[in-house]
CSV table of C-alpha atoms and ligand atoms in Angstrom, one decimal:
chain,number,residue,atom,x,y,z
A,2,MET,CA,-2.8,-47.7,-31.0
A,3,ARG,CA,-3.0,-46.6,-27.3
A,4,ILE,CA,-0.5,-43.7,-26.9
A,5,ILE,CA,0.9,-42.1,-23.8
A,6,VAL,CA,3.1,-39.0,-23.6
A,7,GLN,CA,5.5,-38.9,-20.7
A,8,LYS,CA,7.4,-35.6,-20.1
A,9,PHE,CA,10.5,-35.5,-17.9
A,10,GLY,CA,11.7,-32.1,-16.4
A,11,GLY,CA,15.3,-31.0,-16.1
A,12,THR,CA,16.1,-32.5,-12.7
A,13,SER,CA,14.7,-35.9,-13.8
A,14,VAL,CA,17.1,-36.3,-16.7
A,15,ALA,CA,20.1,-34.6,-15.1
A,16,THR,CA,21.7,-37.6,-13.5
A,17,PRO,CA,22.3,-41.3,-14.4
A,18,GLU,CA,20.0,-42.2,-11.5
A,19,GLY,CA,17.3,-39.9,-12.9
A,20,ARG,CA,17.7,-41.3,-16.4
A,21,GLU,CA,17.4,-44.8,-14.9
A,22,ALA,CA,14.1,-43.8,-13.3
A,23,VAL,CA,13.0,-42.5,-16.7
A,24,VAL,CA,13.8,-45.9,-18.2
A,25,ARG,CA,11.7,-47.6,-15.5
A,26,ARG,CA,8.7,-45.4,-16.2
A,27,VAL,CA,9.0,-46.0,-20.0
A,28,ARG,CA,9.3,-49.7,-19.5
A,29,GLN,CA,6.2,-49.7,-17.3
A,30,ALA,CA,4.2,-47.7,-20.0
A,31,LEU,CA,5.3,-50.3,-22.7
A,32,ASP,CA,4.4,-53.2,-20.4
A,33,ASP,CA,1.0,-51.6,-19.9
A,34,GLY,CA,0.6,-51.7,-23.7
A,35,TYR,CA,1.1,-48.0,-24.6
A,36,ALA,CA,3.1,-46.7,-27.6
A,37,THR,CA,5.2,-44.2,-25.7
A,38,VAL,CA,6.4,-40.7,-26.5
A,39,VAL,CA,8.9,-39.1,-24.2
A,40,VAL,CA,9.4,-35.3,-24.0
A,41,VAL,CA,12.5,-34.1,-22.3
A,42,SER,CA,13.7,-30.8,-20.8
A,43,ALA,CA,17.3,-29.6,-20.8
A,44,MET,CA,19.4,-31.4,-18.2
A,45,GLY,CA,19.6,-29.8,-14.7
A,46,ARG,CA,19.4,-26.3,-13.4
A,47,GLN,CA,21.6,-23.2,-13.5
A,48,GLY,CA,25.2,-24.1,-13.3
A,49,ASP,CA,24.7,-27.5,-15.0
A,50,PRO,CA,26.6,-27.5,-18.3
A,51,TYR,CA,23.6,-27.9,-20.7
A,52,ALA,CA,20.8,-26.3,-18.6
A,53,THR,CA,18.7,-23.6,-20.1
A,54,ASP,CA,19.9,-21.0,-17.6
A,55,THR,CA,23.5,-21.9,-18.3
A,56,LEU,CA,22.9,-21.5,-22.0
A,57,ILE,CA,21.4,-18.1,-21.4
A,58,GLN,CA,24.4,-17.0,-19.5
A,59,LEU,CA,26.7,-18.3,-22.2
A,60,ALA,CA,24.7,-16.2,-24.8
A,61,GLN,CA,25.0,-13.1,-22.6
A,62,SER,CA,28.8,-13.6,-22.3
A,63,ALA,CA,29.0,-13.4,-26.1
A,64,GLY,CA,27.7,-9.8,-26.0
A,65,PRO,CA,24.4,-8.0,-25.1
A,66,ASP,CA,22.9,-8.1,-28.5
A,67,LEU,CA,22.4,-11.7,-29.5
A,68,ALA,CA,19.5,-11.8,-32.1
A,69,PRO,CA,16.4,-13.6,-30.9
A,70,ARG,CA,16.8,-16.1,-33.8
A,71,GLU,CA,20.4,-17.0,-32.7
A,72,MET,CA,19.3,-17.1,-29.0
A,73,ASP,CA,16.5,-19.6,-29.8
A,74,LEU,CA,19.0,-21.7,-31.9
A,75,LEU,CA,21.3,-21.9,-28.9
A,76,LEU,CA,18.6,-22.6,-26.3
A,77,SER,CA,17.0,-25.3,-28.3
A,78,CYS,CA,20.3,-27.3,-28.0
A,79,GLY,CA,19.8,-27.9,-24.3
A,80,GLU,CA,16.7,-30.1,-25.1
A,81,ILE,CA,18.3,-31.7,-28.1
A,82,ILE,CA,21.3,-32.9,-26.1
A,83,SER,CA,18.9,-34.3,-23.5
A,84,SER,CA,16.8,-36.1,-26.1
A,85,VAL,CA,19.7,-37.8,-27.7
A,86,LEU,CA,21.1,-38.9,-24.4
A,87,MET,CA,17.9,-40.2,-23.3
A,88,ALA,CA,17.2,-42.1,-26.5
A,89,ALA,CA,20.7,-43.7,-26.2
A,90,THR,CA,20.0,-44.6,-22.6
A,91,LEU,CA,16.7,-46.3,-23.5
A,92,THR,CA,18.3,-48.1,-26.4
A,93,ALA,CA,21.2,-49.3,-24.2
A,94,ALA,CA,18.6,-50.6,-21.8
A,95,GLY,CA,17.0,-52.7,-24.5
A,96,ILE,CA,14.3,-50.2,-25.5
A,97,PRO,CA,14.8,-49.1,-29.1
A,98,ALA,CA,14.3,-45.4,-29.2
A,99,VAL,CA,14.8,-42.4,-31.6
A,100,ALA,CA,15.5,-38.7,-30.7
A,101,LEU,CA,13.7,-35.9,-32.7
A,102,THR,CA,14.0,-32.1,-32.4
A,103,GLY,CA,10.7,-30.3,-32.0
A,104,GLY,CA,10.7,-29.4,-35.7
A,105,GLN,CA,11.4,-33.0,-36.7
A,106,ALA,CA,8.5,-34.1,-34.4
A,107,GLY,CA,6.1,-31.9,-36.5
A,108,ILE,CA,5.8,-29.0,-34.1
A,109,GLN,CA,5.1,-25.7,-36.0
A,110,THR,CA,5.0,-22.3,-34.3
A,111,ASP,CA,4.5,-18.7,-35.0
A,112,GLU,CA,7.3,-16.2,-35.5
A,113,ASN,CA,7.6,-15.1,-32.0
A,114,TYR,CA,11.2,-16.0,-31.0
A,115,GLY,CA,11.6,-16.7,-27.2
A,116,ASN,CA,8.0,-17.2,-26.6
A,117,ALA,CA,6.6,-18.8,-29.7
A,118,GLN,CA,3.0,-20.3,-29.8
A,119,ILE,CA,2.4,-23.7,-31.3
A,120,VAL,CA,0.1,-23.2,-34.3
A,121,LYS,CA,0.0,-26.8,-35.6
A,122,VAL,CA,1.3,-30.2,-34.8
A,123,ASP,CA,1.8,-32.7,-37.7
A,124,PRO,CA,1.5,-36.1,-35.9
A,125,ALA,CA,2.8,-38.1,-38.9
A,126,PRO,CA,6.6,-38.1,-38.1
A,127,VAL,CA,6.0,-39.4,-34.5
A,128,LEU,CA,3.2,-41.7,-35.5
A,129,SER,CA,5.4,-43.4,-38.2
A,130,ARG,CA,8.2,-44.1,-35.6
A,131,LEU,CA,5.7,-45.4,-33.1
A,132,LYS,CA,4.4,-47.8,-35.7
A,133,GLU,CA,7.9,-49.1,-36.2
A,134,GLY,CA,7.9,-50.0,-32.5
A,135,LEU,CA,10.2,-47.2,-31.4
A,136,VAL,CA,10.0,-45.1,-28.4
A,137,VAL,CA,10.1,-41.5,-29.7
A,138,VAL,CA,12.1,-39.1,-27.6
A,139,VAL,CA,11.2,-35.5,-28.5
A,140,ALA,CA,13.2,-32.4,-27.4
A,141,GLY,CA,10.8,-30.2,-25.5
A,142,PHE,CA,10.5,-26.4,-25.5
A,143,GLN,CA,10.9,-25.9,-29.3
A,144,GLY,CA,9.5,-26.0,-32.7
A,145,VAL,CA,10.0,-24.4,-36.2
A,146,ASN,CA,8.3,-21.4,-37.7
A,147,ALA,CA,6.9,-21.2,-41.3
A,148,ALA,CA,10.4,-20.2,-42.5
A,149,GLY,CA,11.9,-23.3,-41.0
A,150,GLU,CA,13.7,-21.4,-38.3
A,151,VAL,CA,14.0,-22.9,-34.8
A,152,THR,CA,11.9,-21.2,-32.1
A,153,THR,CA,11.5,-21.7,-28.4
A,154,LEU,CA,8.2,-21.9,-26.5
A,155,GLY,CA,9.0,-19.7,-23.3
A,156,ARG,CA,10.4,-20.8,-20.0
A,157,GLY,CA,8.8,-24.1,-18.8
A,158,GLY,CA,7.7,-24.7,-22.4
A,159,SER,CA,8.5,-28.5,-22.4
A,160,ASP,CA,5.2,-29.0,-20.7
A,161,THR,CA,3.6,-27.3,-23.7
A,162,THR,CA,5.3,-29.6,-26.1
A,163,ALA,CA,4.0,-32.6,-24.2
A,164,ALA,CA,0.4,-31.3,-24.1
A,165,ALA,CA,0.5,-30.4,-27.8
A,166,LEU,CA,1.8,-33.8,-28.8
A,167,GLY,CA,-0.8,-35.5,-26.5
A,168,GLY,CA,-3.5,-33.6,-28.3
A,169,ALA,CA,-2.2,-34.2,-31.9
A,170,LEU,CA,-1.6,-37.9,-31.2
A,171,ARG,CA,-4.9,-38.3,-29.3
A,172,ALA,CA,-2.9,-39.7,-26.4
A,173,GLU,CA,-4.9,-41.3,-23.5
A,174,VAL,CA,-2.9,-39.2,-21.0
A,175,VAL,CA,0.0,-36.9,-20.7
A,176,GLU,CA,2.1,-37.5,-17.7
A,177,ILE,CA,4.3,-34.7,-16.4
A,178,TYR,CA,7.1,-36.1,-14.3
A,179,THR,CA,8.9,-33.6,-12.1
A,180,ASP,CA,10.8,-33.3,-8.8
A,181,VAL,CA,7.7,-33.0,-6.6
A,182,ASP,CA,4.8,-35.3,-5.9
A,183,GLY,CA,2.2,-33.4,-7.9
A,184,VAL,CA,0.5,-30.0,-7.8
A,185,LYS,CA,0.4,-28.9,-4.2
A,186,THR,CA,-1.6,-26.4,-2.2
A,187,ALA,CA,1.5,-24.1,-2.3
A,188,ASP,CA,5.1,-24.3,-3.5
A,189,PRO,CA,6.6,-26.9,-1.2
A,190,ARG,CA,9.9,-24.9,-1.1
A,191,LEU,CA,8.0,-22.3,0.9
A,192,VAL,CA,5.4,-24.4,2.8
A,193,ALA,CA,6.8,-27.7,4.0
A,194,GLU,CA,3.3,-29.2,4.8
A,195,ALA,CA,1.8,-28.3,1.4
A,196,ARG,CA,-0.6,-31.1,0.4
A,197,THR,CA,-0.7,-32.8,-3.0
A,198,LEU,CA,-4.0,-32.3,-4.8
A,199,SER,CA,-5.2,-35.7,-6.0
A,200,VAL,CA,-7.7,-34.5,-8.7
A,201,THR,CA,-8.6,-31.1,-10.0
A,202,THR,CA,-9.9,-29.3,-13.0
A,203,TYR,CA,-7.9,-27.8,-16.0
A,204,ASP,CA,-9.4,-24.5,-15.1
A,205,GLU,CA,-8.2,-24.4,-11.5
A,206,ILE,CA,-4.7,-25.6,-12.4
A,207,ALA,CA,-4.5,-23.1,-15.4
A,208,GLN,CA,-5.3,-20.3,-12.9
A,209,MET,CA,-2.7,-21.6,-10.5
A,210,ALA,CA,-0.1,-21.9,-13.2
A,211,HIS,CA,-0.9,-18.5,-14.5
A,212,TYR,CA,-0.5,-17.0,-11.0
A,213,GLY,CA,2.9,-18.6,-10.4
A,214,ALA,CA,2.7,-22.3,-9.6
A,215,LYS,CA,5.4,-23.2,-12.0
A,216,VAL,CA,5.0,-27.0,-11.6
A,217,VAL,CA,3.1,-26.9,-15.0
A,218,HIS,CA,3.0,-24.4,-17.7
A,219,PRO,CA,-0.4,-22.6,-18.1
A,220,ARG,CA,-0.3,-23.0,-21.9
A,221,ALA,CA,0.1,-26.8,-21.5
A,222,VAL,CA,-3.0,-26.9,-19.4
A,223,GLU,CA,-4.9,-24.9,-21.8
A,224,ILE,CA,-3.9,-27.0,-24.8
A,225,ALA,CA,-4.7,-30.2,-22.9
A,226,MET,CA,-8.1,-28.7,-22.0
A,227,GLN,CA,-8.9,-27.9,-25.7
A,228,HIS,CA,-8.0,-31.5,-26.7
A,229,ARG,CA,-9.6,-33.0,-23.6
A,230,VAL,CA,-6.5,-35.0,-22.8
A,231,PRO,CA,-6.1,-35.6,-19.1
A,232,ILE,CA,-2.7,-34.6,-17.5
A,233,ARG,CA,-1.2,-36.4,-14.6
A,234,VAL,CA,1.6,-34.4,-12.7
A,235,ARG,CA,3.7,-36.7,-10.6
A,236,SER,CA,7.2,-37.3,-9.3
A,237,THR,CA,9.8,-39.2,-11.3
A,238,PHE,CA,11.3,-40.5,-8.0
A,239,SER,CA,8.3,-41.7,-6.1
A,240,ASP,CA,5.2,-43.9,-6.6
A,241,ASN,CA,2.8,-41.3,-5.4
A,242,PRO,CA,0.0,-41.2,-7.9
A,243,GLY,CA,0.3,-37.4,-8.1
A,244,THR,CA,-2.4,-35.0,-9.4
A,245,LEU,CA,-4.9,-35.8,-12.1
A,246,ILE,CA,-6.0,-32.7,-14.1
A,247,THR,CA,-9.2,-33.2,-16.0
A,248,TYR,CA,-12.8,-31.9,-16.6
A,249,SER,CA,-15.1,-30.8,-13.8
A,250,ALA,CA,-18.0,-33.0,-12.8
A,251,GLU,CA,-20.4,-30.6,-14.6
A,252,ALA,CA,-18.8,-31.5,-17.9
A,253,GLY,CA,-20.1,-35.0,-17.5
A,254,VAL,CA,-17.1,-36.9,-16.3
A,255,ILE,CA,-17.5,-39.5,-13.6
A,256,TRP,CA,-15.2,-39.1,-10.7
A,257,SER,CA,-13.5,-41.8,-8.6
A,258,GLU,CA,-13.5,-39.3,-5.8
A,259,PRO,CA,-15.4,-36.1,-5.1
A,260,PHE,CA,-13.9,-32.7,-5.8
A,261,SER,CA,-13.2,-30.7,-2.6
A,262,ASP,CA,-15.7,-28.2,-1.4
A,263,ARG,CA,-13.0,-25.9,-0.2
A,264,VAL,CA,-13.4,-22.2,-0.9
A,265,VAL,CA,-9.6,-21.8,-1.6
A,266,THR,CA,-7.6,-24.6,-3.2
A,267,ALA,CA,-4.1,-23.3,-3.2
A,268,VAL,CA,-1.8,-20.3,-2.6
A,269,THR,CA,0.6,-19.3,-5.3
A,270,HIS,CA,3.3,-16.6,-5.6
A,271,VAL,CA,5.3,-14.6,-8.1
A,272,VAL,CA,8.5,-12.7,-7.3
A,273,GLY,CA,10.5,-10.3,-9.3
A,274,LEU,CA,7.9,-7.5,-9.7
A,275,ALA,CA,8.0,-3.7,-9.4
A,276,GLN,CA,5.0,-1.5,-8.8
A,277,VAL,CA,4.5,1.7,-10.7
A,278,VAL,CA,2.2,4.5,-9.4
A,279,VAL,CA,1.9,7.4,-11.8
A,280,LYS,CA,-0.1,10.6,-11.5
A,281,THR,CA,-1.9,11.1,-14.7
A,282,GLY,CA,-4.4,13.9,-14.3
A,283,ARG,CA,-4.9,14.5,-18.1
A,284,ASP,CA,-7.5,12.5,-20.1
A,285,TRP,CA,-5.0,11.6,-22.8
A,286,ALA,CA,-2.4,10.2,-20.4
A,287,THR,CA,-4.0,6.9,-19.4
A,288,PRO,CA,-4.6,5.4,-22.9
A,289,ARG,CA,-1.3,6.7,-24.2
A,290,LEU,CA,0.8,5.4,-21.3
A,291,PHE,CA,-0.6,1.8,-21.6
A,292,ARG,CA,-0.2,1.9,-25.4
A,293,ARG,CA,3.5,3.0,-25.1
A,294,LEU,CA,4.2,0.2,-22.6
A,295,ALA,CA,2.4,-2.3,-24.8
A,296,ASN,CA,4.4,-1.2,-27.8
A,297,ALA,CA,7.6,-1.8,-25.8
A,298,GLY,CA,6.4,-5.3,-25.1
A,299,ILE,CA,6.0,-4.7,-21.4
A,300,SER,CA,3.2,-6.7,-19.9
A,301,VAL,CA,1.3,-4.9,-17.0
A,302,ASP,CA,-0.7,-6.6,-14.2
A,303,LEU,CA,-2.6,-5.7,-11.0
A,304,ILE,CA,-3.9,-2.7,-12.8
A,305,SER,CA,-5.8,0.1,-10.9
A,306,VAL,CA,-6.8,3.2,-12.8
A,307,SER,CA,-8.5,6.3,-11.4
A,308,MET,CA,-9.2,9.8,-12.8
A,309,GLU,CA,-6.0,11.1,-11.1
A,310,SER,CA,-3.5,8.2,-11.3
A,311,SER,CA,-2.7,4.6,-12.5
A,312,ALA,CA,-1.0,1.9,-10.5
A,313,PHE,CA,0.2,-1.4,-12.0
A,314,SER,CA,3.0,-4.0,-11.7
A,315,ILE,CA,5.5,-5.0,-14.2
A,316,PRO,CA,8.5,-7.4,-14.2
A,317,GLU,CA,11.4,-5.9,-12.2
A,318,SER,CA,13.7,-6.4,-15.2
A,319,ARG,CA,11.6,-3.9,-17.3
A,320,ALA,CA,11.3,-1.2,-14.5
A,321,ALA,CA,14.0,1.1,-15.8
A,322,GLN,CA,12.6,1.0,-19.4
A,323,ALA,CA,9.0,1.7,-18.2
A,324,GLU,CA,10.3,4.6,-16.1
A,325,MET,CA,12.0,6.1,-19.2
A,326,ILE,CA,8.8,5.7,-21.3
A,327,LEU,CA,6.6,7.4,-18.8
A,328,THR,CA,9.1,10.3,-18.3
A,329,GLU,CA,9.3,10.8,-22.0
A,330,LEU,CA,5.5,11.2,-22.0
A,331,GLY,CA,5.9,14.0,-19.5
A,332,LEU,CA,4.5,11.8,-16.7
A,333,VAL,CA,7.2,12.7,-14.2
A,334,ASP,CA,5.1,12.4,-11.0
A,335,LEU,CA,5.8,8.8,-10.6
A,336,GLN,CA,6.9,6.3,-8.0
A,337,VAL,CA,8.6,3.0,-8.8
A,338,ARG,CA,8.6,0.4,-6.0
A,339,HIS,CA,11.1,-2.3,-6.4
A,340,GLY,CA,11.2,-5.7,-4.7
A,341,CYS,CA,7.6,-6.7,-5.0
A,342,ALA,CA,5.9,-10.1,-5.0
A,343,LYS,CA,2.3,-11.2,-5.7
A,344,VAL,CA,0.6,-13.8,-3.6
A,345,THR,CA,-2.7,-15.2,-4.8
A,346,VAL,CA,-5.3,-17.4,-3.3
A,347,VAL,CA,-6.9,-19.6,-6.0
A,348,GLY,CA,-10.1,-21.6,-5.8
A,349,SER,CA,-13.1,-22.2,-8.0
A,350,GLY,CA,-15.1,-22.6,-4.8
A,351,MET,CA,-14.8,-18.8,-3.9
A,352,ARG,CA,-17.3,-17.7,-6.5
A,353,GLY,CA,-19.8,-15.6,-4.8
A,354,ARG,CA,-18.7,-16.7,-1.3
A,355,PRO,CA,-18.4,-13.8,1.1
A,356,GLY,CA,-15.4,-13.5,3.5
A,357,VAL,CA,-12.5,-14.6,1.4
A,358,MET,CA,-11.0,-11.2,1.2
A,359,ALA,CA,-11.6,-10.8,4.9
A,360,THR,CA,-9.6,-13.9,5.7
A,361,VAL,CA,-6.8,-12.8,3.3
A,362,ALA,CA,-6.6,-9.4,4.9
A,363,GLU,CA,-6.7,-10.7,8.5
A,364,ALA,CA,-4.0,-13.4,7.8
A,365,LEU,CA,-1.7,-11.0,6.2
A,366,TYR,CA,-2.2,-8.4,8.9
A,367,ALA,CA,-1.5,-10.9,11.7
A,368,ALA,CA,1.7,-11.9,9.8
A,369,GLU,CA,2.7,-8.2,9.6
A,370,VAL,CA,2.7,-8.3,5.8
A,371,PRO,CA,1.6,-5.1,4.2
A,372,ILE,CA,-0.7,-5.2,1.3
A,373,TRP,CA,0.3,-2.6,-1.4
A,374,GLN,CA,-2.4,-3.4,-4.0
A,375,THR,CA,-5.0,-6.1,-4.8
A,376,ALA,CA,-6.7,-7.5,-7.7
A,377,ASP,CA,-9.3,-10.2,-8.0
A,378,SER,CA,-11.3,-12.4,-10.4
A,379,HIS,CA,-14.2,-14.8,-9.7
A,380,VAL,CA,-11.7,-17.5,-8.7
A,381,THR,CA,-8.6,-15.5,-7.5
A,382,ILE,CA,-7.6,-12.8,-5.0
A,383,SER,CA,-4.0,-11.4,-5.5
A,384,CYS,CA,-2.1,-9.1,-3.2
A,385,LEU,CA,1.1,-7.2,-4.1
A,386,ILE,CA,3.4,-7.3,-1.1
A,387,PRO,CA,7.1,-6.9,-0.3
A,388,ALA,CA,9.2,-9.7,-1.8
A,389,ALA,CA,11.0,-10.1,1.4
A,390,ASP,CA,7.7,-11.2,3.1
A,391,VAL,CA,6.7,-13.7,0.6
A,392,GLN,CA,7.4,-16.9,2.5
A,393,ARG,CA,5.6,-15.5,5.6
A,394,ALA,CA,2.6,-14.4,3.5
A,395,VAL,CA,2.2,-17.7,1.7
A,396,GLN,CA,2.5,-19.6,4.9
A,397,ALA,CA,0.0,-17.4,6.6
A,398,LEU,CA,-2.6,-17.8,3.9
A,399,HIS,CA,-2.0,-21.5,3.7
A,400,ASP,CA,-2.7,-21.7,7.5
A,401,ALA,CA,-5.7,-19.3,7.4
A,402,PHE,CA,-7.5,-21.5,4.8
A,403,GLU,CA,-6.3,-24.7,6.5
A,404,LEU,CA,-4.8,-26.0,3.3
A,405,GLY,CA,-2.5,-28.4,5.0
A,406,ARG,CA,-5.4,-30.4,6.5
A,407,ILE,CA,-7.1,-33.2,4.5
B,508,LIG,P1,10.6,-29.3,-14.1
B,508,LIG,O1,12.1,-29.0,-14.4
B,508,LIG,O2,10.4,-30.8,-13.8
B,508,LIG,O3,9.7,-28.8,-15.2
B,508,LIG,P2,9.9,-27.1,-12.5
B,508,LIG,O4,11.0,-26.5,-11.7
B,508,LIG,O5,9.5,-26.3,-13.8
B,508,LIG,O6,10.2,-28.6,-12.8
B,508,LIG,O7,8.6,-27.2,-11.6
B,508,LIG,C1,8.7,-28.0,-10.4
B,508,LIG,C2,8.8,-27.0,-9.2
B,508,LIG,O8,7.7,-26.1,-9.1
B,508,LIG,C3,8.9,-27.7,-7.9
B,508,LIG,O9,10.2,-28.0,-7.5
B,508,LIG,C4,8.3,-26.6,-6.9
B,508,LIG,O10,9.3,-26.0,-6.1
B,508,LIG,C5,7.6,-25.6,-7.8
B,508,LIG,N1,6.3,-25.3,-7.5
B,508,LIG,C6,5.7,-24.0,-7.4
B,508,LIG,N2,4.4,-24.0,-7.0
B,508,LIG,C7,4.1,-25.4,-6.8
B,508,LIG,C8,2.9,-26.1,-6.5
B,508,LIG,N3,1.8,-25.4,-6.2
B,508,LIG,N4,2.9,-27.4,-6.4
B,508,LIG,C9,4.1,-28.1,-6.7
B,508,LIG,N5,5.2,-27.5,-7.1
B,508,LIG,C10,5.3,-26.1,-7.2
B,509,LIG,N1,14.4,-25.9,-20.4
B,509,LIG,C1,13.4,-25.0,-20.5
B,509,LIG,C2,13.4,-24.1,-19.3
B,509,LIG,O1,14.1,-24.2,-18.4
B,509,LIG,C3,12.0,-25.6,-20.8
B,509,LIG,C4,11.5,-26.5,-19.7
B,509,LIG,O2,12.3,-26.9,-18.8
B,509,LIG,O3,10.3,-26.8,-19.7
B,509,LIG,O4,12.6,-23.2,-19.2
B,510,LIG,MG1,8.9,-27.0,-15.7
């Protein structure tokens, strides 16, 4: 049986026109001879009745202390509603379909409510329905833990559901349908002339996703990479072939077109960060402060440690808590800078190439964007900047590396 997994994001399933477009995509896959699994997100964006953000607001209105278990139970409903509606729409269009929750579809996770990891996928429940000739519509973003409790996979987690099912079912391809033409050289909301990448590696896209390109979830890319299932990211609403994510030429895959020889492939950004700079001075302070932050579940980034001080960034939403933890440790000489963003240039071609940081610094200087801190890996350079400057910074870097040009 040739299997395809097609995942449709919130905007694709939000309207009757969107759902009709989904029906067309599914019909095409069936005509092409695929047994078809559809994964859906909750319908729409903030303000729409069953969107994830709306459900989060609803939960908050019930009081500040909703238990993580109850929160996940509530959030999972958005995708369940969507799956039932989509299965009904397909069936009404003459394509017999069945809706399954993540748990019913065999997705088992760890205990970590709100950001659970998939530990196993039992392919049997989906396979048996496919064999009956049904299209299986799976509610994304959820699974069940060992105790049978419903968990959710973290924001954007329907992509992860699709990749995990693709791996377990040995699908030929996982198609991620969204509201843009594919993975682009920058977020098209910030850079109008951002170009769609036609083919790229798992590694490069995983880096981009990790550094803020929310068009596909980093964990989805990693799972697809482990199972060697190609992903195609494309628009529900256009015929553009989108972006094929797969192995690099070195891994022995033959390409229909060459990889780009660019130094930088894309510019990504993350907003909603705060920077903490704390004078440490004493040798016990550095390990203890990072341990306390970790125990509180605060993830730190852009870390720079010296004998005298430490600087790092954290989510803005955790800044007050972090400040309290540091003060309790007696580290009172500290500065918290709110309203930060991180811009990153990503490219596997930058390995060992001189001049990338020079171009980044020149571009941001010319755009009058201050650099508050930097961090780098062999394929990324990130700069912490004022959030108010993020659009100017992303545009400036996109121009400097000529990413809008073919
Ligand atoms: P879905 O609901 O379909 O999962 P998301 O909102 O999660 O959609 O992701 C699609 C959005 O990701 C786009 O509307 C776009 O603004 C944003 N985005 C950010 N960076 C990129 C990028 N590099 N390429 C494409 N889209 C991006
Ligand atoms: N509905 C979930 C979210 O908004 C999962 C997803 O869309 O992938 O994060
Ligand atoms: Mg998404």
